[in-house]
Amino acid sequence: MSRLIVASNRVADLDKAVQSGGLAVALADALHERRGVWFGWDGKVVSDGLQPGLNLTQHGPVRLATLPLTQRDYDEYYLGFSNNVLWPCFHYRLDLGRIDPKSIDGYRRVNQHFAQSLAALLEPDDLIWVHDYHLIPLAAELRALGVKQRIGFFLHIPFPPPDIFLAVPEQEWLARTLFSYDVIGFQTSVDTNNFRRYIIEHVGGEEISEGRVRAFGRTTTVKAFPIGIDVEAFYNMAHTETAEEQIMRLHRRSMASSHIVGVDRLDYTKGLPDRLKAFRRLLELYPENRKAVTMMQIAPPTREDVAAYSDIREELEGLSGAINGEFGDFDWTPVRYIHRAMQRETLAALFRGSQVGLVTPLRDGMNLVAKEYVAAQDADNPGVLVLSRFAGAAEELAEAILVNPYDNDEVALALQKALTMRLKERRERYEALITRVREHDVKNWQETFLTELRSAGAEIIE
Ligand code: ADQ
């Protein structure tokens, strides 16, 4: 069996992989089976001028190969191009894109440096799997060093429509570098179509057969591989004795009879201010919910060095304070807002103990929380998922109540529908959803991608 090499911006701590959830576990499993190597940034930032080499550590059959970033690399590659240009623009937020030519140079430089470090570790039969927007040009840099092994790429975030992609600086270079991969994987058919349209309409490429696209003198496989979760593990976490106790405490401590739960990194793509506004509209339009419903929003901090993230934090704190001030009473706090990471077991218990899972990103590659909420439910008395139609997950989870996350009244109506839905309809929707979540679980995602990568071989025409 060929060795698997995974390259991603950050390398997960394998000892904490179960804690950090589905993706780390899935990749760790695949790496274990194939005595693999996980390559990427160790999360440390060192002074400019220092350029420490790769740090290799062995964890059973898996080797971690990590390296730090210099301060300049961190500013230009990580904060600059990855998180101030690609992240907002690929989430359709051109207004938040901060274009700085230095950051593009830094992005190229770090990808080149990563390629040099990685190339030295490769064996002839290796399969290489590169993850996410930080490392788009990695395969092109590896090819420039003579690497011939199969290389696949998976984009965890959306791929925008051509008109938006055209506004990304150096977009044609990015697209060209993608053609150094043998397989390019997206989350959904919408992302795949956006990419295909850009290639056909703007760089003269063509689709030569289903899933095979030719451009820049190369042919490659372009397909959707919707990512999933470890369904059984998440269900089990929601059904431990501790989980039972946590659910009882949640219900005992609150006079509300129904709970709405939201769990997201504190990111402007997740639609958090609009979500709180929709909850306020629920209380205004359907006053019977006052003192009867509580909304819990858990939003741990991320990327605090990026300015747009501190603005959203202030906005959320203001909104939750205003709703509690206006509607709350001595015995009822309408919104509970928690700005901290939590144990996954606690999240699973909260999902199971809440009648409604509210997942309303303005745009999301997939959104694993939507799948986790479904996985945590009890089949005989399941809760209802209210899901943004702009989350990648909506493509598979059509039996959720799908909403436009920008329309606060529509979301309020969906919440009212979810809170009053009869058991029969809840069960029917749940059955359809859990079937889909099980079909496309994380194991299936990983195996389908690697099968495609093994059988693909991009033919070089030029
Ligand atoms: P994210 O944007 O991070 O991922 P998501 O898919 O929702 O978004 O995954 C977040 C994970 O973190 C979930 O497993 C969730 O349970 C966990 N989490 C969230 N809040 C937490 C908290 N307070 N404490 C502990 N854990 C918490 C990117 C893309 C997504 C895509 C994934 C996977 O942006 O669209 O679904 O990658 O491809």
Tab-separated table of C-alpha atoms in Angstrom, residues 89-407:
chain	number	residue	atom	x	y	z
A	89	CYS	CA	-13.219	36.402	-1.124
A	90	PHE	CA	-13.928	32.664	-1.359
A	91	HIS	CA	-16.816	33.273	1.076
A	92	TYR	CA	-18.197	35.910	-1.349
A	93	ARG	CA	-17.046	38.804	0.918
A	94	LEU	CA	-15.041	40.948	-1.491
A	95	ASP	CA	-15.794	43.907	0.772
A	96	LEU	CA	-13.558	42.370	3.465
A	97	GLY	CA	-10.686	41.367	1.146
A	98	ARG	CA	-7.520	43.345	1.949
A	99	ILE	CA	-5.229	43.218	-1.058
A	100	ASP	CA	-1.543	43.822	-0.456
A	101	PRO	CA	1.083	42.802	-3.050
A	102	LYS	CA	3.543	41.885	-0.286
A	103	SER	CA	1.159	39.281	1.045
A	104	ILE	CA	0.972	37.531	-2.348
A	105	ASP	CA	4.775	37.313	-2.425
A	106	GLY	CA	4.730	35.879	1.088
A	107	TYR	CA	2.097	33.323	0.104
A	108	ARG	CA	4.258	32.166	-2.840
A	109	ARG	CA	7.402	32.148	-0.732
A	110	VAL	CA	5.930	29.992	2.042
A	111	ASN	CA	4.446	27.533	-0.459
A	112	GLN	CA	7.862	27.287	-2.131
A	113	HIS	CA	9.574	26.751	1.199
A	114	PHE	CA	6.988	24.130	2.228
A	115	ALA	CA	7.478	22.338	-1.108
A	116	GLN	CA	11.259	22.206	-0.629
A	117	SER	CA	10.886	20.800	2.882
A	118	LEU	CA	8.248	18.283	1.844
A	119	ALA	CA	10.011	17.098	-1.333
A	120	ALA	CA	12.964	15.910	0.747
A	121	LEU	CA	10.688	13.479	2.612
A	122	LEU	CA	8.992	11.839	-0.362
A	123	GLU	CA	9.275	8.225	-1.523
A	124	PRO	CA	8.486	7.186	-5.119
A	125	ASP	CA	5.110	5.529	-4.390
A	126	ASP	CA	3.675	8.175	-2.071
A	127	LEU	CA	0.175	9.558	-2.480
A	128	ILE	CA	0.087	13.232	-1.491
A	129	TRP	CA	-3.100	14.896	-0.243
A	130	VAL	CA	-3.004	18.683	0.167
A	131	HIS	CA	-5.699	20.506	2.162
A	132	ASP	CA	-7.248	23.905	1.847
A	133	TYR	CA	-6.751	27.429	0.607
A	134	HIS	CA	-3.426	28.138	2.305
A	135	LEU	CA	-1.639	25.627	0.101
A	136	ILE	CA	-3.198	25.990	-3.374
A	137	PRO	CA	0.180	26.396	-5.180
A	138	LEU	CA	1.943	23.615	-3.245
A	139	ALA	CA	1.634	20.996	-6.014
A	140	ALA	CA	2.945	23.417	-8.656
A	141	GLU	CA	5.963	24.132	-6.451
A	142	LEU	CA	6.490	20.389	-5.896
A	143	ARG	CA	6.245	19.719	-9.655
A	144	ALA	CA	8.855	22.451	-10.257
A	145	LEU	CA	11.175	20.421	-8.024
A	146	GLY	CA	10.584	17.321	-10.154
A	147	VAL	CA	7.979	15.584	-7.954
A	148	LYS	CA	6.034	13.092	-10.112
A	149	GLN	CA	3.894	11.384	-7.455
A	150	ARG	CA	0.116	11.700	-7.475
A	151	ILE	CA	-1.072	14.814	-5.687
A	152	GLY	CA	-4.676	15.592	-4.766
A	153	PHE	CA	-6.189	18.796	-3.376
A	154	PHE	CA	-9.292	19.290	-1.269
A	155	LEU	CA	-10.791	22.744	-0.714
A	156	HIS	CA	-12.663	22.897	2.614
A	157	ILE	CA	-14.189	26.322	1.916
A	158	PRO	CA	-16.523	27.363	-0.937
A	159	PHE	CA	-15.260	28.111	-4.430
A	160	PRO	CA	-16.966	31.351	-5.537
A	161	PRO	CA	-18.706	32.054	-8.870
A	162	PRO	CA	-16.469	33.350	-11.698
A	163	ASP	CA	-17.424	37.016	-11.226
A	164	ILE	CA	-16.205	36.906	-7.645
A	165	PHE	CA	-13.151	34.762	-8.350
A	166	LEU	CA	-12.145	37.294	-11.025
A	167	ALA	CA	-11.742	39.900	-8.271
A	168	VAL	CA	-9.189	37.778	-6.390
A	169	PRO	CA	-5.679	39.035	-7.129
A	170	GLU	CA	-3.574	36.606	-9.190
A	171	GLN	CA	-6.631	34.440	-9.762
A	172	GLU	CA	-5.412	33.027	-13.068
A	173	TRP	CA	-2.116	32.014	-11.476
A	174	LEU	CA	-4.058	30.293	-8.659
A	175	ALA	CA	-6.226	28.417	-11.173
A	176	ARG	CA	-3.169	27.424	-13.217
A	177	THR	CA	-1.407	26.044	-10.145
A	178	LEU	CA	-4.495	23.951	-9.341
A	179	PHE	CA	-3.931	22.072	-12.590
A	180	SER	CA	-0.744	20.591	-11.120
A	181	TYR	CA	-2.999	18.369	-9.017
A	182	ASP	CA	-4.300	15.025	-10.300
A	183	VAL	CA	-7.576	15.456	-8.412
A	184	ILE	CA	-9.188	18.729	-7.341
A	185	GLY	CA	-11.930	18.116	-4.771
A	186	PHE	CA	-14.654	20.528	-3.695
A	187	GLN	CA	-17.360	20.232	-1.039
A	188	THR	CA	-20.433	20.555	-3.276
A	189	SER	CA	-21.641	20.534	-6.859
A	190	VAL	CA	-22.129	24.323	-6.615
A	191	ASP	CA	-18.401	24.849	-5.901
A	192	THR	CA	-17.420	22.347	-8.594
A	193	ASN	CA	-19.611	24.130	-11.147
A	194	ASN	CA	-18.258	27.543	-10.175
A	195	PHE	CA	-14.715	26.315	-10.782
A	196	ARG	CA	-15.629	24.564	-14.036
A	197	ARG	CA	-17.400	27.691	-15.301
A	198	TYR	CA	-14.389	29.886	-14.545
A	199	ILE	CA	-12.072	27.469	-16.367
A	200	ILE	CA	-14.327	27.161	-19.422
A	201	GLU	CA	-15.523	30.774	-19.662
A	202	HIS	CA	-12.370	32.643	-18.679
A	203	VAL	CA	-9.245	30.633	-19.459
A	204	GLY	CA	-10.413	28.692	-22.517
A	205	GLY	CA	-10.524	25.304	-20.773
A	206	GLU	CA	-12.902	22.472	-21.653
A	207	GLU	CA	-14.645	19.581	-19.987
A	208	ILE	CA	-13.554	16.537	-21.949
A	209	SER	CA	-15.739	14.037	-20.076
A	210	GLU	CA	-17.688	14.076	-16.846
A	211	GLY	CA	-15.343	15.190	-14.105
A	212	ARG	CA	-12.327	15.566	-16.401
A	213	VAL	CA	-11.325	19.138	-17.196
A	214	ARG	CA	-8.543	20.319	-19.481
A	215	ALA	CA	-6.803	23.705	-19.224
A	216	PHE	CA	-3.282	25.180	-19.166
A	217	GLY	CA	-2.065	22.113	-21.081
A	218	ARG	CA	-3.138	19.597	-18.420
A	219	THR	CA	-6.164	17.418	-17.772
A	220	THR	CA	-7.294	16.749	-14.256
A	221	THR	CA	-10.219	15.315	-12.282
A	222	VAL	CA	-12.577	17.921	-10.797
A	223	LYS	CA	-15.261	16.579	-8.475
A	224	ALA	CA	-17.320	17.128	-5.327
A	225	PHE	CA	-16.456	15.048	-2.254
A	226	PRO	CA	-18.830	16.234	0.498
A	227	ILE	CA	-17.093	15.899	3.843
A	228	GLY	CA	-18.849	14.218	6.771
A	229	ILE	CA	-18.442	13.282	10.418
A	230	ASP	CA	-17.929	10.128	12.448
A	231	VAL	CA	-21.646	9.605	13.095
A	232	GLU	CA	-21.440	6.782	15.586
A	233	ALA	CA	-18.729	8.442	17.679
A	234	PHE	CA	-20.762	11.636	17.903
A	235	TYR	CA	-23.980	9.768	18.771
A	236	ASN	CA	-22.140	7.875	21.513
A	237	MET	CA	-20.716	11.104	22.932
A	238	ALA	CA	-24.255	12.504	23.196
A	239	HIS	CA	-25.447	9.395	25.048
A	240	THR	CA	-22.932	8.902	27.860
A	241	GLU	CA	-23.931	9.129	31.521
A	242	THR	CA	-22.212	12.524	31.757
A	243	ALA	CA	-24.187	13.717	28.741
A	244	GLU	CA	-27.457	12.617	30.419
A	245	GLU	CA	-26.515	14.602	33.530
A	246	GLN	CA	-25.572	17.680	31.495
A	247	ILE	CA	-28.886	17.585	29.638
A	248	MET	CA	-30.793	17.289	32.925
A	249	ARG	CA	-28.870	20.254	34.323
A	250	LEU	CA	-29.566	22.311	31.210
A	251	HIS	CA	-33.289	21.688	31.614
A	252	ARG	CA	-33.420	22.042	35.409
A	253	ARG	CA	-31.489	25.320	35.547
A	254	SER	CA	-33.676	27.085	33.064
A	255	MET	CA	-37.338	27.881	33.297
A	256	ALA	CA	-37.565	27.701	29.508
A	257	SER	CA	-39.095	24.529	28.153
A	258	SER	CA	-37.383	24.694	24.776
A	259	HIS	CA	-33.781	25.325	23.823
A	260	ILE	CA	-32.242	26.546	20.587
A	261	VAL	CA	-28.533	25.872	20.150
A	262	GLY	CA	-25.913	27.415	17.858
A	263	VAL	CA	-22.213	26.455	17.838
A	264	ASP	CA	-19.722	28.171	15.537
A	265	ARG	CA	-16.259	29.636	15.538
A	266	LEU	CA	-16.680	33.392	15.971
A	267	ASP	CA	-16.336	34.148	12.269
A	268	TYR	CA	-18.095	36.745	10.114
A	269	THR	CA	-19.087	33.998	7.652
A	270	LYS	CA	-21.202	32.213	10.256
A	271	GLY	CA	-24.043	34.770	10.260
A	272	LEU	CA	-24.044	35.259	14.032
A	273	PRO	CA	-25.412	38.832	14.299
A	274	ASP	CA	-28.269	37.986	11.920
A	275	ARG	CA	-28.954	34.849	13.925
A	276	LEU	CA	-29.424	36.876	17.112
A	277	LYS	CA	-31.587	39.381	15.253
A	278	ALA	CA	-33.746	36.505	14.003
A	279	PHE	CA	-34.132	35.259	17.588
A	280	ARG	CA	-35.217	38.745	18.629
A	281	ARG	CA	-37.801	38.702	15.815
A	282	LEU	CA	-39.065	35.343	17.114
A	283	LEU	CA	-39.727	36.947	20.497
A	284	GLU	CA	-41.377	39.966	18.869
A	285	LEU	CA	-43.511	38.149	16.299
A	286	TYR	CA	-44.449	35.132	18.441
A	287	PRO	CA	-44.560	36.440	22.033
A	288	GLU	CA	-45.729	33.050	23.358
A	289	ASN	CA	-42.023	32.114	23.210
A	290	ARG	CA	-41.090	34.654	25.886
A	291	LYS	CA	-40.045	32.804	29.035
A	292	ALA	CA	-40.559	29.553	27.115
A	293	VAL	CA	-37.490	29.492	24.853
A	294	THR	CA	-33.788	30.097	25.429
A	295	MET	CA	-31.136	30.449	22.799
A	296	MET	CA	-27.611	29.290	23.573
A	297	GLN	CA	-24.878	30.490	21.221
A	298	ILE	CA	-21.407	29.070	21.718
A	299	ALA	CA	-18.798	30.934	19.682
A	300	PRO	CA	-15.154	30.333	20.584
A	301	PRO	CA	-12.595	32.944	19.473
A	302	THR	CA	-10.540	32.355	16.323
A	303	ARG	CA	-8.050	34.392	14.274
A	304	GLU	CA	-8.084	37.239	16.752
A	305	ASP	CA	-5.181	38.914	14.907
A	306	VAL	CA	-7.514	39.685	11.973
A	307	ALA	CA	-9.349	43.009	12.475
A	308	ALA	CA	-12.718	41.888	11.079
A	309	TYR	CA	-12.946	39.343	13.910
A	310	SER	CA	-12.830	41.826	16.797
A	311	ASP	CA	-15.602	43.909	15.179
A	312	ILE	CA	-17.927	40.920	15.098
A	313	ARG	CA	-17.186	40.079	18.713
A	314	GLU	CA	-18.258	43.541	19.829
A	315	GLU	CA	-21.380	43.417	17.700
A	316	LEU	CA	-22.433	40.070	19.162
A	317	GLU	CA	-21.853	41.118	22.744
A	318	GLY	CA	-23.910	44.258	22.096
A	319	LEU	CA	-26.762	42.323	20.494
A	320	SER	CA	-27.038	39.604	23.122
A	321	GLY	CA	-26.900	42.246	25.888
A	322	ALA	CA	-29.616	44.281	24.171
A	323	ILE	CA	-31.963	41.273	23.746
A	324	ASN	CA	-31.460	40.202	27.360
A	325	GLY	CA	-31.986	43.767	28.574
A	326	GLU	CA	-35.159	44.234	26.562
A	327	PHE	CA	-36.858	40.857	26.985
A	328	GLY	CA	-35.178	39.146	29.966
A	329	ASP	CA	-36.689	38.860	33.414
A	330	PHE	CA	-35.405	37.964	36.865
A	331	ASP	CA	-36.182	34.317	36.135
A	332	TRP	CA	-35.415	34.135	32.397
A	333	THR	CA	-32.338	35.015	30.313
A	334	PRO	CA	-33.313	34.746	26.640
A	335	VAL	CA	-29.792	34.546	25.141
A	336	ARG	CA	-26.839	32.736	26.606
A	337	TYR	CA	-23.730	33.676	24.723
A	338	ILE	CA	-20.517	31.791	25.481
A	339	HIS	CA	-17.259	32.964	23.918
A	340	ARG	CA	-15.170	29.880	24.697
A	341	ALA	CA	-14.230	26.493	23.270
A	342	MET	CA	-15.990	23.547	24.908
A	343	GLN	CA	-15.419	19.840	25.320
A	344	ARG	CA	-16.916	17.983	22.376
A	345	GLU	CA	-18.843	15.780	24.840
A	346	THR	CA	-20.557	18.882	26.215
A	347	LEU	CA	-21.427	20.089	22.710
A	348	ALA	CA	-22.880	16.687	21.866
A	349	ALA	CA	-25.009	16.794	25.047
A	350	LEU	CA	-26.216	20.335	24.254
A	351	PHE	CA	-27.158	19.292	20.722
A	352	ARG	CA	-29.154	16.358	22.029
A	353	GLY	CA	-30.800	18.427	24.767
A	354	SER	CA	-31.910	21.239	22.410
A	355	GLN	CA	-35.164	21.132	20.428
A	356	VAL	CA	-33.707	23.215	17.620
A	357	GLY	CA	-30.233	23.316	16.039
A	358	LEU	CA	-29.797	26.731	14.426
A	359	VAL	CA	-27.048	26.760	11.783
A	360	THR	CA	-27.224	29.891	9.652
A	361	PRO	CA	-23.882	30.742	8.023
A	362	LEU	CA	-23.982	33.380	5.294
A	363	ARG	CA	-21.699	31.034	3.343
A	364	ASP	CA	-19.948	27.837	4.429
A	365	GLY	CA	-17.957	25.145	2.635
A	366	MET	CA	-19.887	22.357	4.342
A	367	ASN	CA	-20.630	23.020	8.054
A	368	LEU	CA	-20.026	20.001	10.219
A	369	VAL	CA	-22.094	21.361	13.119
A	370	ALA	CA	-25.274	20.755	11.065
A	371	LYS	CA	-24.308	17.086	10.674
A	372	GLU	CA	-23.254	16.786	14.318
A	373	TYR	CA	-26.621	18.155	15.481
A	374	VAL	CA	-28.456	15.486	13.445
A	375	ALA	CA	-26.114	12.723	14.657
A	376	ALA	CA	-26.707	13.599	18.340
A	377	GLN	CA	-30.521	13.279	18.200
A	378	ASP	CA	-32.717	10.530	19.656
A	379	ALA	CA	-34.599	8.743	16.882
A	380	ASP	CA	-37.828	8.564	18.909
A	381	ASN	CA	-37.886	12.268	19.842
A	382	PRO	CA	-35.551	14.172	17.511
A	383	GLY	CA	-34.968	17.924	17.408
A	384	VAL	CA	-35.284	20.028	14.263
A	385	LEU	CA	-32.410	21.450	12.218
A	386	VAL	CA	-32.851	24.982	10.832
A	387	LEU	CA	-30.141	25.353	8.200
A	388	SER	CA	-28.902	28.120	5.924
A	389	ARG	CA	-29.376	27.353	2.253
A	390	PHE	CA	-25.871	28.803	1.772
A	391	ALA	CA	-24.126	26.125	3.838
A	392	GLY	CA	-22.633	23.367	1.679
A	393	ALA	CA	-24.492	20.912	3.927
A	394	ALA	CA	-27.839	22.169	2.545
A	395	GLU	CA	-27.130	20.301	-0.702
A	396	GLU	CA	-27.459	16.990	1.163
A	397	LEU	CA	-29.708	18.011	4.067
A	398	ALA	CA	-32.795	19.141	2.170
A	399	GLU	CA	-35.145	17.845	4.904
A	400	ALA	CA	-33.883	20.434	7.363
A	401	ILE	CA	-35.896	23.670	7.401
A	402	LEU	CA	-33.805	25.581	4.871
A	403	VAL	CA	-33.652	29.352	5.297
A	404	ASN	CA	-32.184	32.510	3.857
A	405	PRO	CA	-29.870	33.591	6.718
A	406	TYR	CA	-30.050	37.271	5.691
A	407	ASP	CA	-33.834	37.378	6.182
